[in-house]
Tab-separated table of C-alpha atoms in Angstrom:
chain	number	residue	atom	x	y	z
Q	16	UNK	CA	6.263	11.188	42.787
Q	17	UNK	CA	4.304	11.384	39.764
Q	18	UNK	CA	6.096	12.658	36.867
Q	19	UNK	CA	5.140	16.228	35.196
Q	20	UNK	CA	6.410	18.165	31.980
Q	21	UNK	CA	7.840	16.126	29.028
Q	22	UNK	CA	8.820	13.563	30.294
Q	23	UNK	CA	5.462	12.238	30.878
Q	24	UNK	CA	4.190	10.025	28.821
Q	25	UNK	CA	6.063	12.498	26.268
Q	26	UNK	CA	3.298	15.338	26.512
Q	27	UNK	CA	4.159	18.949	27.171
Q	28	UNK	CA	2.113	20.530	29.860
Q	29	UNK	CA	-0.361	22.637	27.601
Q	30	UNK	CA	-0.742	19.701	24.852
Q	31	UNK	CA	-4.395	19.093	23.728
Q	32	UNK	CA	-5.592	15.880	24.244
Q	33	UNK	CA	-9.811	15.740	23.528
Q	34	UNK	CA	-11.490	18.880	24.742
Q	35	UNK	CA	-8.587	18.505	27.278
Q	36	UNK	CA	-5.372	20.638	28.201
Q	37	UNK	CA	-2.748	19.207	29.819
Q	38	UNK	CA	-1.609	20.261	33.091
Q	39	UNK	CA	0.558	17.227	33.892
Q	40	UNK	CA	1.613	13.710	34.016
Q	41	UNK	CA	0.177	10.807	36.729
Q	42	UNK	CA	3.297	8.797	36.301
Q	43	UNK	CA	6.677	8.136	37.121
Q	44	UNK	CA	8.461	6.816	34.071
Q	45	UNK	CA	11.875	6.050	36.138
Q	46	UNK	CA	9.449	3.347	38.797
Q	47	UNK	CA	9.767	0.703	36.014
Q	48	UNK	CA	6.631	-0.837	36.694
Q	49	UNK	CA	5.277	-1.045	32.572
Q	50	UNK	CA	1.557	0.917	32.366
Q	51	UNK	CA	-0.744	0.136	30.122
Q	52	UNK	CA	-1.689	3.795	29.095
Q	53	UNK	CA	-0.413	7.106	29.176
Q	54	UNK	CA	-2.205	8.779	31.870
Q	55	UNK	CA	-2.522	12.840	31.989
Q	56	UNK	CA	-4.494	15.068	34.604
Q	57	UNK	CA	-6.217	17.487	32.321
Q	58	UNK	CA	-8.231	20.324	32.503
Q	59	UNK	CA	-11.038	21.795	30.121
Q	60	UNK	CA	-11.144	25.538	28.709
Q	61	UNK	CA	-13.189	26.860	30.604
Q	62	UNK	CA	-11.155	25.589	33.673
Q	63	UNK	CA	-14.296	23.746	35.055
Q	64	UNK	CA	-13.366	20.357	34.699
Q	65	UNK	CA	-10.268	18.735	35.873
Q	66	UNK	CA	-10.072	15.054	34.205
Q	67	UNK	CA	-7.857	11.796	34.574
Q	68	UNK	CA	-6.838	11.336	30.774
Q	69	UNK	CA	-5.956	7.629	29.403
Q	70	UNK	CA	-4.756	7.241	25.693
Q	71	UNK	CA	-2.844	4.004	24.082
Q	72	UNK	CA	0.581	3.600	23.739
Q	73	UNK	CA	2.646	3.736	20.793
Q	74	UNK	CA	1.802	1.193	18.458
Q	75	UNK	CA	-0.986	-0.023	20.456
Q	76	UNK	CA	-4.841	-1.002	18.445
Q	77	UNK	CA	-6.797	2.271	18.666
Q	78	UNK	CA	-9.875	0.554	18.265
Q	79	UNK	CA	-9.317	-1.981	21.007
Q	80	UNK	CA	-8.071	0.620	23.132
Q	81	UNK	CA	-11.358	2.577	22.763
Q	82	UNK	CA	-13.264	-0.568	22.717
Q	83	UNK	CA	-12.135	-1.593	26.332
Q	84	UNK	CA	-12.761	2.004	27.484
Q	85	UNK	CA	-16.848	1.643	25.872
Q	86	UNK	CA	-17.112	-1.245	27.990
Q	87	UNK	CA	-15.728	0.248	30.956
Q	88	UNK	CA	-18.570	2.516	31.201
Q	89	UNK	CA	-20.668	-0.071	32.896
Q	90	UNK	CA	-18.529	-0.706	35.898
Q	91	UNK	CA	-20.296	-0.845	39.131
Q	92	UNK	CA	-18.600	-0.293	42.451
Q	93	UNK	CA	-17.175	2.651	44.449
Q	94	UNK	CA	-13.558	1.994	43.955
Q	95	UNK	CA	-14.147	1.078	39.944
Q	96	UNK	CA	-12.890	3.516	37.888
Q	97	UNK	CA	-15.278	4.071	34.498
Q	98	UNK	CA	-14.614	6.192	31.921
Q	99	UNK	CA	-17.131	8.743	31.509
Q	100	UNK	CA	-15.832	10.292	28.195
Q	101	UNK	CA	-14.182	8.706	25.540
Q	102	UNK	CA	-13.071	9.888	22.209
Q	103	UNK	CA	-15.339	9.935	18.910
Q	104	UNK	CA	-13.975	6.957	16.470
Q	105	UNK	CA	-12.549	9.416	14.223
Q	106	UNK	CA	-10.821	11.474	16.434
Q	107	UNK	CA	-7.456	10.628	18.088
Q	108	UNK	CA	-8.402	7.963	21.156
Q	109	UNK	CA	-8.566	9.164	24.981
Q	110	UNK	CA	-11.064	8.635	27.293
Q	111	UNK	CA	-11.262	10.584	30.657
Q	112	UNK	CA	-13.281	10.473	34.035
Q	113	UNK	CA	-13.417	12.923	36.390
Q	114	UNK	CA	-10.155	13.574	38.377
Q	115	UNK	CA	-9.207	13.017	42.375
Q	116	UNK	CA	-6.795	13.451	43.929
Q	117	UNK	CA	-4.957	9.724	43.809
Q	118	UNK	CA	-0.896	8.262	43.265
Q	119	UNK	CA	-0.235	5.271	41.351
Q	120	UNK	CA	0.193	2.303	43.551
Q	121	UNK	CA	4.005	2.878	42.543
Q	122	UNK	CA	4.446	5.872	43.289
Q	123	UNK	CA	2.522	5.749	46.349
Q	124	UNK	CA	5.354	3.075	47.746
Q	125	UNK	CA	8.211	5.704	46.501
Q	126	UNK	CA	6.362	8.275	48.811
Q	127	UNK	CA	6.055	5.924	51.453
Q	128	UNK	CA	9.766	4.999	51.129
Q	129	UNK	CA	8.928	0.938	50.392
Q	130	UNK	CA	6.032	-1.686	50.947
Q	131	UNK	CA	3.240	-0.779	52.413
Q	132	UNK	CA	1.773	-1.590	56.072
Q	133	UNK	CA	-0.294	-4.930	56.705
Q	134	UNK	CA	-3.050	-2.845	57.259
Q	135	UNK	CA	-3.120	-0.890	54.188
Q	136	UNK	CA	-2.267	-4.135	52.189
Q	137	UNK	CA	-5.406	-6.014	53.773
Q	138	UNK	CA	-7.664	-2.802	53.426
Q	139	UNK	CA	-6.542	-2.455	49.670
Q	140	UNK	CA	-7.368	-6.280	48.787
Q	141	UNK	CA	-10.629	-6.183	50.100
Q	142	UNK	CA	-11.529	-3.480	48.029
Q	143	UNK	CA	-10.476	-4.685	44.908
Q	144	UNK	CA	-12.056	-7.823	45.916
Q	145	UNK	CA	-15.011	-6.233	46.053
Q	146	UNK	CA	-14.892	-4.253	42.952
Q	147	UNK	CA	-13.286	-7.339	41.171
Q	148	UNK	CA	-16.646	-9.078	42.150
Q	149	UNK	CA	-19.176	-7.005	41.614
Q	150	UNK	CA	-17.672	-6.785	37.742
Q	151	UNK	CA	-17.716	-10.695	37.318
Q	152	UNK	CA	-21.444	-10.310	38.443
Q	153	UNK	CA	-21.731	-8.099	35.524
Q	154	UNK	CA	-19.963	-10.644	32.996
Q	155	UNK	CA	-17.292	-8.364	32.888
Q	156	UNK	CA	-13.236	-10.049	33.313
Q	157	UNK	CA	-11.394	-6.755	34.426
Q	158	UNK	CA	-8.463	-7.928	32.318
Q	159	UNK	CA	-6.277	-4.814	33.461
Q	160	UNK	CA	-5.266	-5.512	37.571
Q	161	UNK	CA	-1.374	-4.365	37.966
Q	162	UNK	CA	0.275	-2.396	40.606
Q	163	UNK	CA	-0.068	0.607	38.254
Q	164	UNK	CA	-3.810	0.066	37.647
Q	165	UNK	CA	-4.547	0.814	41.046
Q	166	UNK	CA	-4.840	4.328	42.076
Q	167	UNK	CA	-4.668	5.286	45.817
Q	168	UNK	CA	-7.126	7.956	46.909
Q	169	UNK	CA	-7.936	9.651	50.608
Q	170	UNK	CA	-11.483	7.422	50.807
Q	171	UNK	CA	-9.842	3.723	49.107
Q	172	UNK	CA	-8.577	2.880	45.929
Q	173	UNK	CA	-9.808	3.335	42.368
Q	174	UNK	CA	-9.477	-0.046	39.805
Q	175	UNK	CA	-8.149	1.789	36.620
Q	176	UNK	CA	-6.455	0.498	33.061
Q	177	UNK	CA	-9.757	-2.103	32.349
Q	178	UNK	CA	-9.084	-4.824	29.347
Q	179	UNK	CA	-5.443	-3.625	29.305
Q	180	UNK	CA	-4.762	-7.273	28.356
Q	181	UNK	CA	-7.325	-7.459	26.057
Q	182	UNK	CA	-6.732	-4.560	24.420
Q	183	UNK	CA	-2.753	-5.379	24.196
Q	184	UNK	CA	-3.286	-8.009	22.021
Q	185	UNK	CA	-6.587	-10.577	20.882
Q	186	UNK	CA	-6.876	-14.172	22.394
Q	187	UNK	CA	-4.931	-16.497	20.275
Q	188	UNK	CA	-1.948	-13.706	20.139
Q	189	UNK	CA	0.737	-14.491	23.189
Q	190	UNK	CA	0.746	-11.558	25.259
Q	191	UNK	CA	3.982	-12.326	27.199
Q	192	UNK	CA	6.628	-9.007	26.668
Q	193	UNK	CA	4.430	-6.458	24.991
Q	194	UNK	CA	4.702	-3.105	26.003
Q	195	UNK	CA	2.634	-1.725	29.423
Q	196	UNK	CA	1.685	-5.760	30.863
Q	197	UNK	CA	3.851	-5.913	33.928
Q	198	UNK	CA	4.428	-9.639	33.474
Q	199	UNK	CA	4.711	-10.734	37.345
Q	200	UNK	CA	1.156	-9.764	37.351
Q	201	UNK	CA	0.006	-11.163	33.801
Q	202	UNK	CA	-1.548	-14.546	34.590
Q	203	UNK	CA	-0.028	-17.537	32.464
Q	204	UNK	CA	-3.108	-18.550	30.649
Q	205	UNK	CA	-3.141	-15.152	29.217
Q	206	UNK	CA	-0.014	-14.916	29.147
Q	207	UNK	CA	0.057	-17.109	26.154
Q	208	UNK	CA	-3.066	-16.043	24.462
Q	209	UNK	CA	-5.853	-17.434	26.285
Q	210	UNK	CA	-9.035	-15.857	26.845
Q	211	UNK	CA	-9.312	-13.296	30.274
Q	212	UNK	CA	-11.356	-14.805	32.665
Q	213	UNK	CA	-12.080	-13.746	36.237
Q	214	UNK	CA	-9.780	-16.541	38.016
Q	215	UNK	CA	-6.866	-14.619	36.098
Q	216	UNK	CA	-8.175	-11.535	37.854
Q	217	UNK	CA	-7.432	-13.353	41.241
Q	218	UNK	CA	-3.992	-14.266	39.949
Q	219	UNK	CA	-3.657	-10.594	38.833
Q	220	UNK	CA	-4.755	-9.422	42.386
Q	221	UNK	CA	-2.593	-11.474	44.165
Q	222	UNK	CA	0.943	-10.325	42.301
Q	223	UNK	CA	-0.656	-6.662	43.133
Q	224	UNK	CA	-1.225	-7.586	47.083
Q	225	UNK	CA	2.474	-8.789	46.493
Q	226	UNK	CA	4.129	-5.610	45.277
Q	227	UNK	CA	1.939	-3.159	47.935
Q	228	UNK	CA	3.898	-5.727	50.455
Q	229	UNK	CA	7.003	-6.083	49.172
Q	230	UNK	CA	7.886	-4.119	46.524
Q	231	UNK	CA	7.667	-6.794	43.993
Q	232	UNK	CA	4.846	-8.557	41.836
Q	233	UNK	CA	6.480	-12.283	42.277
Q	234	UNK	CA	8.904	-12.525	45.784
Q	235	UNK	CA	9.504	-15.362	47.813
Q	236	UNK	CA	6.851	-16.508	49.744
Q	237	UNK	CA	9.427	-16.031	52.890
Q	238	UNK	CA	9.245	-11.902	51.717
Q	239	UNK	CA	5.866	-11.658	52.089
Q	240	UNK	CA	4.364	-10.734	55.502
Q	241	UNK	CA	3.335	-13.715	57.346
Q	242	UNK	CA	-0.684	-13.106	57.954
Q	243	UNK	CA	-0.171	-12.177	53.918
Q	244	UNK	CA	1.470	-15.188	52.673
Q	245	UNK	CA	-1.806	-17.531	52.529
Q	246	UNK	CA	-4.187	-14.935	50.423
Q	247	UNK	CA	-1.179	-13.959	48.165
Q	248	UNK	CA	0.020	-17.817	47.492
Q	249	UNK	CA	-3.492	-18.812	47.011
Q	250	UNK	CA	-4.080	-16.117	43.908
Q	251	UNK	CA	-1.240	-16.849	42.246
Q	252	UNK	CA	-1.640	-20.258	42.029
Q	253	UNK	CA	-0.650	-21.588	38.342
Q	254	UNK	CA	-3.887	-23.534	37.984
Q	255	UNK	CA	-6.660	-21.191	37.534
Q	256	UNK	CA	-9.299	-23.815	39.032
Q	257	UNK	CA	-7.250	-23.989	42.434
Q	258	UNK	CA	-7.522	-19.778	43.153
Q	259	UNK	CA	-9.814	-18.445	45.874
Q	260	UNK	CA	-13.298	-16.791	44.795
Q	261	UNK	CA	-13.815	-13.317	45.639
Q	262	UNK	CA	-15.603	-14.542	49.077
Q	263	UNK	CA	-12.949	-16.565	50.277
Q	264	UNK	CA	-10.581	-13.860	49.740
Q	265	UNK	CA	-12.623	-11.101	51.982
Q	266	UNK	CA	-12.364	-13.713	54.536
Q	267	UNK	CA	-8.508	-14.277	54.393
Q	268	UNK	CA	-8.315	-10.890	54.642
Q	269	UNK	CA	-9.958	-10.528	57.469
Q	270	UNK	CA	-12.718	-8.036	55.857
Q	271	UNK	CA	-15.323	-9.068	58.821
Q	272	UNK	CA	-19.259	-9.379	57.882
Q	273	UNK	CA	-20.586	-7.503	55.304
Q	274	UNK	CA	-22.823	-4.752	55.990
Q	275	UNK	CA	-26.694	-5.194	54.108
Q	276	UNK	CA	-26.940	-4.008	50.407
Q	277	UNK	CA	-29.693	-4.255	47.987
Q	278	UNK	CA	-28.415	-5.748	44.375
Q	279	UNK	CA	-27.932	-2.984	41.800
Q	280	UNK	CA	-29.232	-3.859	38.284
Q	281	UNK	CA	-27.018	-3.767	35.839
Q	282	UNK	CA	-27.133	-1.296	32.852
Q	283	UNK	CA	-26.496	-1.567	29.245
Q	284	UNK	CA	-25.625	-4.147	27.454
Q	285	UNK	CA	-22.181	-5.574	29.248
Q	286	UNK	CA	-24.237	-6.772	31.919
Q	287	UNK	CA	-24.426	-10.712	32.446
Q	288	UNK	CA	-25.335	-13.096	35.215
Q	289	UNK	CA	-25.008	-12.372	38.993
Q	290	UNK	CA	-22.879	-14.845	40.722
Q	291	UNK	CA	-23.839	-15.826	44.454
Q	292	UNK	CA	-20.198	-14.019	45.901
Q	293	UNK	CA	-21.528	-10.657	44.227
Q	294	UNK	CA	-25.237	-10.654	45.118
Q	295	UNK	CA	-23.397	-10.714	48.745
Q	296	UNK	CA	-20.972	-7.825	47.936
Q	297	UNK	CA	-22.546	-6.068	45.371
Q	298	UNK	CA	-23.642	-2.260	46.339
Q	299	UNK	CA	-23.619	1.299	44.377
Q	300	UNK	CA	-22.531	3.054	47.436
Q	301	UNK	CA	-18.728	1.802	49.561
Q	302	UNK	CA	-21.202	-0.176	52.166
Q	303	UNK	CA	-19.700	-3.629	51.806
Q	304	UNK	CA	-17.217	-4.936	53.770
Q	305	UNK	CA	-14.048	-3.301	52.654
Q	306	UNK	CA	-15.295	-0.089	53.488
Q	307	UNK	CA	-14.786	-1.132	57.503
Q	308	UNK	CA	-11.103	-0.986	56.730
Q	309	UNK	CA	-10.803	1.768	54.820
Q	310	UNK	CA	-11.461	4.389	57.443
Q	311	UNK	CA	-9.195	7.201	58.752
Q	312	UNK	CA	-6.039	5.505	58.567
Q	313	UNK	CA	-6.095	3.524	56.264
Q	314	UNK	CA	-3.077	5.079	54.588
Q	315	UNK	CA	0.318	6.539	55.641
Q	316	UNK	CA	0.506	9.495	56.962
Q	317	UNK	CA	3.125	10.696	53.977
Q	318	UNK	CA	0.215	9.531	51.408
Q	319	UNK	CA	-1.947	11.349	52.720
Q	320	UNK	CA	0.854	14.308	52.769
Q	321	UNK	CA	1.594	13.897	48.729
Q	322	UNK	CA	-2.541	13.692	48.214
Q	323	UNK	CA	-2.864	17.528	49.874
Q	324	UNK	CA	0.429	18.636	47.918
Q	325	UNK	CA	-1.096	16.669	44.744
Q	326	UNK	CA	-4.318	18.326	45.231
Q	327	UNK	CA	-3.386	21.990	46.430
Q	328	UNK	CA	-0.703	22.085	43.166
Q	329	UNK	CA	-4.016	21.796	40.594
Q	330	UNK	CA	-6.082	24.117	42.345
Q	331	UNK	CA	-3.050	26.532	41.937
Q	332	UNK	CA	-2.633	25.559	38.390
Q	333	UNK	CA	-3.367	28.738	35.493
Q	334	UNK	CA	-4.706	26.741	32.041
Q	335	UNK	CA	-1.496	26.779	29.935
Q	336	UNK	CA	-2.010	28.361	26.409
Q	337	UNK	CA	-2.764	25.189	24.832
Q	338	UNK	CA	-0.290	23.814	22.087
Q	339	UNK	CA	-1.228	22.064	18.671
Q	340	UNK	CA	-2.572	18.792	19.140
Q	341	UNK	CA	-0.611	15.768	18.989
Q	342	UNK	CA	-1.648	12.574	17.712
């Protein structure tokens, strides 16, 4: 379960992070799958606002950290996760977006008690397909997909931690090692300092189908569930040129036909050419063709369980008297 107190993410419960109080942690520190943030549910004073709180690790580039979460503003999609808030340059960095309930892919398999089902696997891909696509459409290389970037929620997953690579370290710089890039999921051009692109999304996606199956980012391909094996194998490919595009992918995993959606301009200044794959998928409301697998069901009954528990324990929360803040 997600980790509270502390111990998470070393923040008390009443620390002061923003216009934020903390009420507790989103992760587990003892899953050992590396995140690329510290990530607090906080609340505001006047207890109106409950908010999903990001800010860098130690030692981590402040301004590419608040950089990445500028950009992230512009994310289209239903299951994208933007930030809505983020801090002023001379202030400590955070950013925040409005809180749901949701459990960190890894800790949603510790509630589960291992992998999750075919179903859920298939239902989770397609919707990070589509989000995945509708950002290349934008010009935007997500730069951030890890088991821990993906959030589990009642209605489908969120996409969270965007230009986690990015913001780790510059192109050039090898990225291999450094602190919150799970490295089964960290594709090997970036690995060693090249530029994100969106085929190392694929790659990305693919180690994350992997660990919602099995438990890890890179098994054998024998682990993996058979109707799984020929999407996962095909993202991780070492050559970037030979991974699926985002429509071959719905259709290895079985997503079905997608339902009609008018394009969505872009807005500000992120925005870049629309690829054919995302003028199919692209839609502001969950209408494309993941959202035909992510109906009731979609997720384990003891999910579903910890997402009530998760949700009742905030509404029965009292604002802690808020400590000094910490930088």
């Amino acid at each position: 379960m997600p980790a509270s107190g502390a111990g998470a993410g070393g923040r008390a419960r009443g620390s002061v992070i923003g216009p934020y109080t903390v009420l507790r942690g989103l992760d587990d520190e003892a899953c050992g799958i590396p995140v690329p943030e510290r990530r607090f549910i906080g609340r505001s004073a006047d207890g109106d606002r409950t908010v999903l709180i990001g800010v860098p690790l130690p030692g981590a580039d402040p301004g590419r950290f608040l950089a990445e979460a500028e950009t992230s503003r512009y994310l289209l999609g239903p299951w994208s996760s933007p930030a809505t808030e983020v801090a002023a340059p001379d202030d400590a960095p955070w950013h925040a977006r409005p809180y749901l309930p949701a459990l960190p892919l890894p800790a949603a398999l510790t509630v589960h008690g291992g992998p999750l089902p075919e179903g859920t696997v298939r239902a989770l891909g397609a919707a990070l397909v589509e989000t995945l696509a509708i950002g290349h459409g934008q010009g935007l290389a997500h730069a951030g997909v890890s088991p821990a970037a993906v959030l589990l929620a009642a209605d489908g997953p969120r996409l969270t931690c965007f230009g986690a690579v990015r913001a780790a370290a510059g192109d050039g710089e090898a990225r291999s090692g450094l602190p919150g890039l799970e490295s089964g999921s960290l594709p090997p051009e970036e690995a060693t300092g090249g530029r994100p692109h969106p085929a190392g999304d694929v790659y990305a996606l693919g180690a994350t189908l992997a660990y919602a199956a099995t438990g890890y980012t890179v098994p054998e391909r024998e682990e993996l569930p058979a109707a799984l094996r020929t999407v996962v194998t095909a993202c991780l490919s070492r050559d970037p040129a030979a991974r699926p595009r985002p429509a071959e992918l719905l259709d290895l995993l079985g997503a079905g036909d997608p339902a009609p959606a008018s394009p969505a301009p872009a807005s500000g200044p992120a925005s870049g050419p629309m690829s054919s794959d995302t003028v199919l998928l692209r839609s502001a409301e969950p209408a494309g063709r993941a959202a035909a697998l992510l109906g009731p069901g979609w997720l384990p009954g003891r999910i579903i369980a910890a997402l009530a528990r998760q949700s009742a324990g905030l509404l029965a929360a009292t604002l802690p008297v808020p400590h000094a803040p910490q930088d």
